[in-house]
mmCIF file of C-alpha atoms in Angstrom:
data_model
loop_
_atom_site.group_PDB
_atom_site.id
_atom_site.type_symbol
_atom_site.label_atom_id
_atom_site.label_comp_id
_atom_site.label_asym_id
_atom_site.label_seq_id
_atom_site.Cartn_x
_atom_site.Cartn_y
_atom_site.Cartn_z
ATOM 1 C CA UNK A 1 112.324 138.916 104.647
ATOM 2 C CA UNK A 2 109.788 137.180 106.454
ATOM 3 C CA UNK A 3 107.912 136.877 103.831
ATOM 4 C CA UNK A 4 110.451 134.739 102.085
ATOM 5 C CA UNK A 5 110.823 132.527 104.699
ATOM 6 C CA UNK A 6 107.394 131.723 105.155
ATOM 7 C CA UNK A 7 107.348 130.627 101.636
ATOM 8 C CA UNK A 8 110.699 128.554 101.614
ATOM 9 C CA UNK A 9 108.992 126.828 105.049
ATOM 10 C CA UNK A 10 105.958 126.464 102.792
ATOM 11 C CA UNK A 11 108.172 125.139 99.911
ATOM 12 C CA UNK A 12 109.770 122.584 102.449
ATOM 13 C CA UNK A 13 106.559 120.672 103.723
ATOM 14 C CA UNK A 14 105.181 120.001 100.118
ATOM 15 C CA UNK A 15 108.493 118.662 99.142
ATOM 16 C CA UNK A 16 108.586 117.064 102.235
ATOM 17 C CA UNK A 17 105.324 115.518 101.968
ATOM 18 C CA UNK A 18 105.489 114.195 98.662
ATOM 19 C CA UNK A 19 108.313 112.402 99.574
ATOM 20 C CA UNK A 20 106.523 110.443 102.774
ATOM 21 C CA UNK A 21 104.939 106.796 101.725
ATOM 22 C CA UNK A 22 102.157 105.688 104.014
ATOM 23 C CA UNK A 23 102.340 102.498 105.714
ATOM 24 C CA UNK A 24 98.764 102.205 104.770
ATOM 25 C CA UNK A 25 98.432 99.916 101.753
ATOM 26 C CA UNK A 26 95.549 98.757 99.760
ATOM 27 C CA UNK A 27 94.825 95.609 98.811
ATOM 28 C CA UNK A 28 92.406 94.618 96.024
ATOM 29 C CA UNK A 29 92.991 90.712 95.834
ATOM 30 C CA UNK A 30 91.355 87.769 96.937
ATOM 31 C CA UNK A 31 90.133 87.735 100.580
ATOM 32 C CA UNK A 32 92.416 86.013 102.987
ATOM 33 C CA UNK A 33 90.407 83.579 105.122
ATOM 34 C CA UNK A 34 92.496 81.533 106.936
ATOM 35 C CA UNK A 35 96.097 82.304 108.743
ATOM 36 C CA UNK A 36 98.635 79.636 108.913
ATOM 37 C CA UNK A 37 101.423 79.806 111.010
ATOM 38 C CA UNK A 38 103.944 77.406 111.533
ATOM 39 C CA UNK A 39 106.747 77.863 114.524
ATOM 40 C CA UNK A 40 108.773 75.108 113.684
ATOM 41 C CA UNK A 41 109.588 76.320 110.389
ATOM 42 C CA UNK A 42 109.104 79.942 111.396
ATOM 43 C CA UNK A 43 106.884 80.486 108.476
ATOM 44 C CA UNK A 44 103.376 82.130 108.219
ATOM 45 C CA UNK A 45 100.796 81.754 105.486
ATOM 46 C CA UNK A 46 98.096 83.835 104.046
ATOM 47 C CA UNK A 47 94.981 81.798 101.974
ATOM 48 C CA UNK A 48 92.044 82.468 100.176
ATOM 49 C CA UNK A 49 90.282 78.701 100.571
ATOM 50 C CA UNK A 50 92.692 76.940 99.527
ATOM 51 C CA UNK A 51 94.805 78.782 97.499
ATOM 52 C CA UNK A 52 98.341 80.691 99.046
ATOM 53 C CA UNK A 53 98.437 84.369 98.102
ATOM 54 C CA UNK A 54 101.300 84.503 100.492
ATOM 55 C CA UNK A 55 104.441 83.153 103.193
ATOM 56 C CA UNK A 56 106.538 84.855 104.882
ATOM 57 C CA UNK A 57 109.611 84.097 107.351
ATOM 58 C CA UNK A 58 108.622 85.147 111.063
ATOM 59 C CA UNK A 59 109.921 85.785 114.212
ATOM 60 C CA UNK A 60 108.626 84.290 117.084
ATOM 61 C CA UNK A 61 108.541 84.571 121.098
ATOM 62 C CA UNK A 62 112.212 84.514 122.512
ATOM 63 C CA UNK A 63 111.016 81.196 124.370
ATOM 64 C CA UNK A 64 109.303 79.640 120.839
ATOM 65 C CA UNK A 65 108.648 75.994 121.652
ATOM 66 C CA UNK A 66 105.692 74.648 123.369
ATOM 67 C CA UNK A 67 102.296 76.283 123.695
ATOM 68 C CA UNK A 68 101.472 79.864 125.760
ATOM 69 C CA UNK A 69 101.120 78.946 129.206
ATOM 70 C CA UNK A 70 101.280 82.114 130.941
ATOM 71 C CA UNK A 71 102.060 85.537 131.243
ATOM 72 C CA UNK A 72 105.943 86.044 130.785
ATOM 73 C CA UNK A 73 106.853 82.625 129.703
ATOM 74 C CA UNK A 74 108.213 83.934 125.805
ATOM 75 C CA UNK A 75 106.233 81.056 124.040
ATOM 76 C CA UNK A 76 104.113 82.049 121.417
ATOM 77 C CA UNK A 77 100.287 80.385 121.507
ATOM 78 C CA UNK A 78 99.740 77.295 119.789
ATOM 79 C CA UNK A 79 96.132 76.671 118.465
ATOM 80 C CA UNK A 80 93.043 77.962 116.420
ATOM 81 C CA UNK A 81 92.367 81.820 117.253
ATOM 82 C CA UNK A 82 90.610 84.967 115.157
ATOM 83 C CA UNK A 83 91.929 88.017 114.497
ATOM 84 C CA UNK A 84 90.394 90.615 116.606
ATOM 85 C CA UNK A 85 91.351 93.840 116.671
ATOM 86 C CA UNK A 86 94.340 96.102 114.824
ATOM 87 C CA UNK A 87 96.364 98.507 116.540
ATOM 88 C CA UNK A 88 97.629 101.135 113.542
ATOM 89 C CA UNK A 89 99.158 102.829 116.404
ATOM 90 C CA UNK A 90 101.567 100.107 117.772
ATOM 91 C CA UNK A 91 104.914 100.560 119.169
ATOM 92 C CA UNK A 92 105.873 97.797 116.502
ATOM 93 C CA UNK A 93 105.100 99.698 113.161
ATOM 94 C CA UNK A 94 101.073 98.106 112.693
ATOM 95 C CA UNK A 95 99.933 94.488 114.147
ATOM 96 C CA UNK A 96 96.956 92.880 114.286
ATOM 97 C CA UNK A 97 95.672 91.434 117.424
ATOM 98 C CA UNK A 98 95.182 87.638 118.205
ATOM 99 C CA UNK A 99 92.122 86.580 120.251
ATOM 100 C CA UNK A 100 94.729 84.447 123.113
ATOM 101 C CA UNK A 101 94.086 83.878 125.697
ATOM 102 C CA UNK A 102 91.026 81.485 124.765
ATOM 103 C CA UNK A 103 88.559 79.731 127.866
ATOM 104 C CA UNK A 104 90.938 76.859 127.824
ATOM 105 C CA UNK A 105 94.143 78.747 127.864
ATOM 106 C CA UNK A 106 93.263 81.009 130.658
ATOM 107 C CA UNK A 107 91.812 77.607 132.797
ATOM 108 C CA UNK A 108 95.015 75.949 132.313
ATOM 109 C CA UNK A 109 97.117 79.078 133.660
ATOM 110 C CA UNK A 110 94.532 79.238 136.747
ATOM 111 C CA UNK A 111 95.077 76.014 137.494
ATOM 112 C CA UNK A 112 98.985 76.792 138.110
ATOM 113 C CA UNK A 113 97.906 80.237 139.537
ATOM 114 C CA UNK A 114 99.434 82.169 137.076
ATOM 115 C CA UNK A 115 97.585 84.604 134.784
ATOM 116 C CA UNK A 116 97.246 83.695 131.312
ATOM 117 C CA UNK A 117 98.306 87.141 129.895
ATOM 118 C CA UNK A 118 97.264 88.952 126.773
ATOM 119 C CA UNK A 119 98.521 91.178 124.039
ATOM 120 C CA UNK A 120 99.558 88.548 121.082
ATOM 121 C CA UNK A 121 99.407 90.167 118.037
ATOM 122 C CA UNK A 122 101.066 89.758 114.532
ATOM 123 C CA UNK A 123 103.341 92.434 114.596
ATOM 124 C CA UNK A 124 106.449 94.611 112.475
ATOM 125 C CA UNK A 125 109.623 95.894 114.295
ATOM 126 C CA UNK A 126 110.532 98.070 116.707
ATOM 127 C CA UNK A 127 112.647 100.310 114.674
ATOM 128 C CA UNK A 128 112.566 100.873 111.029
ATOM 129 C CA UNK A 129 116.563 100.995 110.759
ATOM 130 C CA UNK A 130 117.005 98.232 112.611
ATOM 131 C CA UNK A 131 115.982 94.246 111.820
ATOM 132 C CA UNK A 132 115.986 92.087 114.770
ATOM 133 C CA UNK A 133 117.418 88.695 114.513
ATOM 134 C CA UNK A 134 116.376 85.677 115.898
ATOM 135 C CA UNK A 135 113.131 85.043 118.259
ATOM 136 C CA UNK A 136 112.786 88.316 120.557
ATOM 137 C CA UNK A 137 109.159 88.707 120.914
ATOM 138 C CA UNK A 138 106.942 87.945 124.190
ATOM 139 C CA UNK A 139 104.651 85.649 122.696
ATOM 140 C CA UNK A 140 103.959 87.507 119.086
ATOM 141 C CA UNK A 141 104.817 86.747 115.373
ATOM 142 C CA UNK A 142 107.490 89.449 114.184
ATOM 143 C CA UNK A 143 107.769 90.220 110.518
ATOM 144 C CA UNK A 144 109.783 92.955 108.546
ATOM 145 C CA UNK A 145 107.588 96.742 108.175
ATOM 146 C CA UNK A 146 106.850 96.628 105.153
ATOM 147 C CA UNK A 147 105.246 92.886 105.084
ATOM 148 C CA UNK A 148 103.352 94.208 107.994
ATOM 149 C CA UNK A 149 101.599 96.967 105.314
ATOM 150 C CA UNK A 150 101.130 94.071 103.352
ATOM 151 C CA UNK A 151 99.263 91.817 106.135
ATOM 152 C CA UNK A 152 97.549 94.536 107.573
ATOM 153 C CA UNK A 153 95.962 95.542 104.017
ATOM 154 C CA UNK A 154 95.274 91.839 103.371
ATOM 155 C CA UNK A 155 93.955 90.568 106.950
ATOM 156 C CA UNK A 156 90.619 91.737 108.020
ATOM 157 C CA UNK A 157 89.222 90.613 111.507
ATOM 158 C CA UNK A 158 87.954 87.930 112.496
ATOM 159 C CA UNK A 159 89.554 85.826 110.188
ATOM 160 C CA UNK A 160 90.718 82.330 111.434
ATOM 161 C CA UNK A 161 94.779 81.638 112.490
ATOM 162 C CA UNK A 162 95.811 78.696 113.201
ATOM 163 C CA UNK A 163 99.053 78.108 115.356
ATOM 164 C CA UNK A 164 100.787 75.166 115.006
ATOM 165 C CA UNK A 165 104.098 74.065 116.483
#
């Protein structure tokens, strides 16, 4: 008896495992070299020179107009930045980390004696299930799981994003 059970457990996890997809994708295109994101419109752009490989419709900070100021203030960064680091850990699916707070951005919240804060990053959802509407972020750029894959495969670091408003 236990013998059967050890091989319909067995059974289970390769038919289990076959089914799972990872959230790592490859990507086998043109390099992306430049990040465009535009707040206004809520849209964000992937080139290669000048060339679009792709746009997508983001979410942004729940606070989205004006440029960062400081810690807490819900407004996503305005400006030219570099991707810096990836996270294929995060608590929002995958997201790719964006180089705020710059010199200038972290004079300008010392000046009003606030800290300048940290932890911007290009980011999926919380929940897989569950699509949040509207701007609900703290600063990031929210887009669905699976065009996170996407970015994630496509975005390497240090390449340029440019925020505008």
């Amino acid at each position: 008896m236990r013998r059967r059970e050890l091989m319909m457990s067995t059974a289970a996890l390769i038919a289990l495992g076959g089914c799972a997809s990872s959230k790592f994708k490859k990507y086998n295109g043109p390099e992306v070299t430049f990040v465009v994101v535009n707040k206004e419109d809520r849209r964000m752009y992937l080139f290669h020179e000048d060339a679009l490989l792709r746009a997508y419709d983001i979410q942004l900070g729940f606070a989205p107009e004006g440029h960062k100021e400081f810690e807490g203030d819900g407004k996503t960064p305005e400006g030219l930045y570099r991707i810096d680091r990836r996270n294929p850990n995060s608590e929002f699916h995958l997201s790719l980390g964006i180089s705020y707070p710059n010199t200038v951005d972290y004079a300008a919240a010392k000046a009003v004696g606030k800290s300048a804060g940290g932890d911007i990053f290009i980011h999926g959802q919380k929940s897989p299930f569950k699509k949040v509407s509207g701007d609900w972020t703290w600063g990031c750029i929210a887009v669905t799981n699976p065009e996170m894959e996407e970015i994630y495969a496509m975005v390497k670091n240090d390449t340029l994003i440019k925020i505008n408003p």
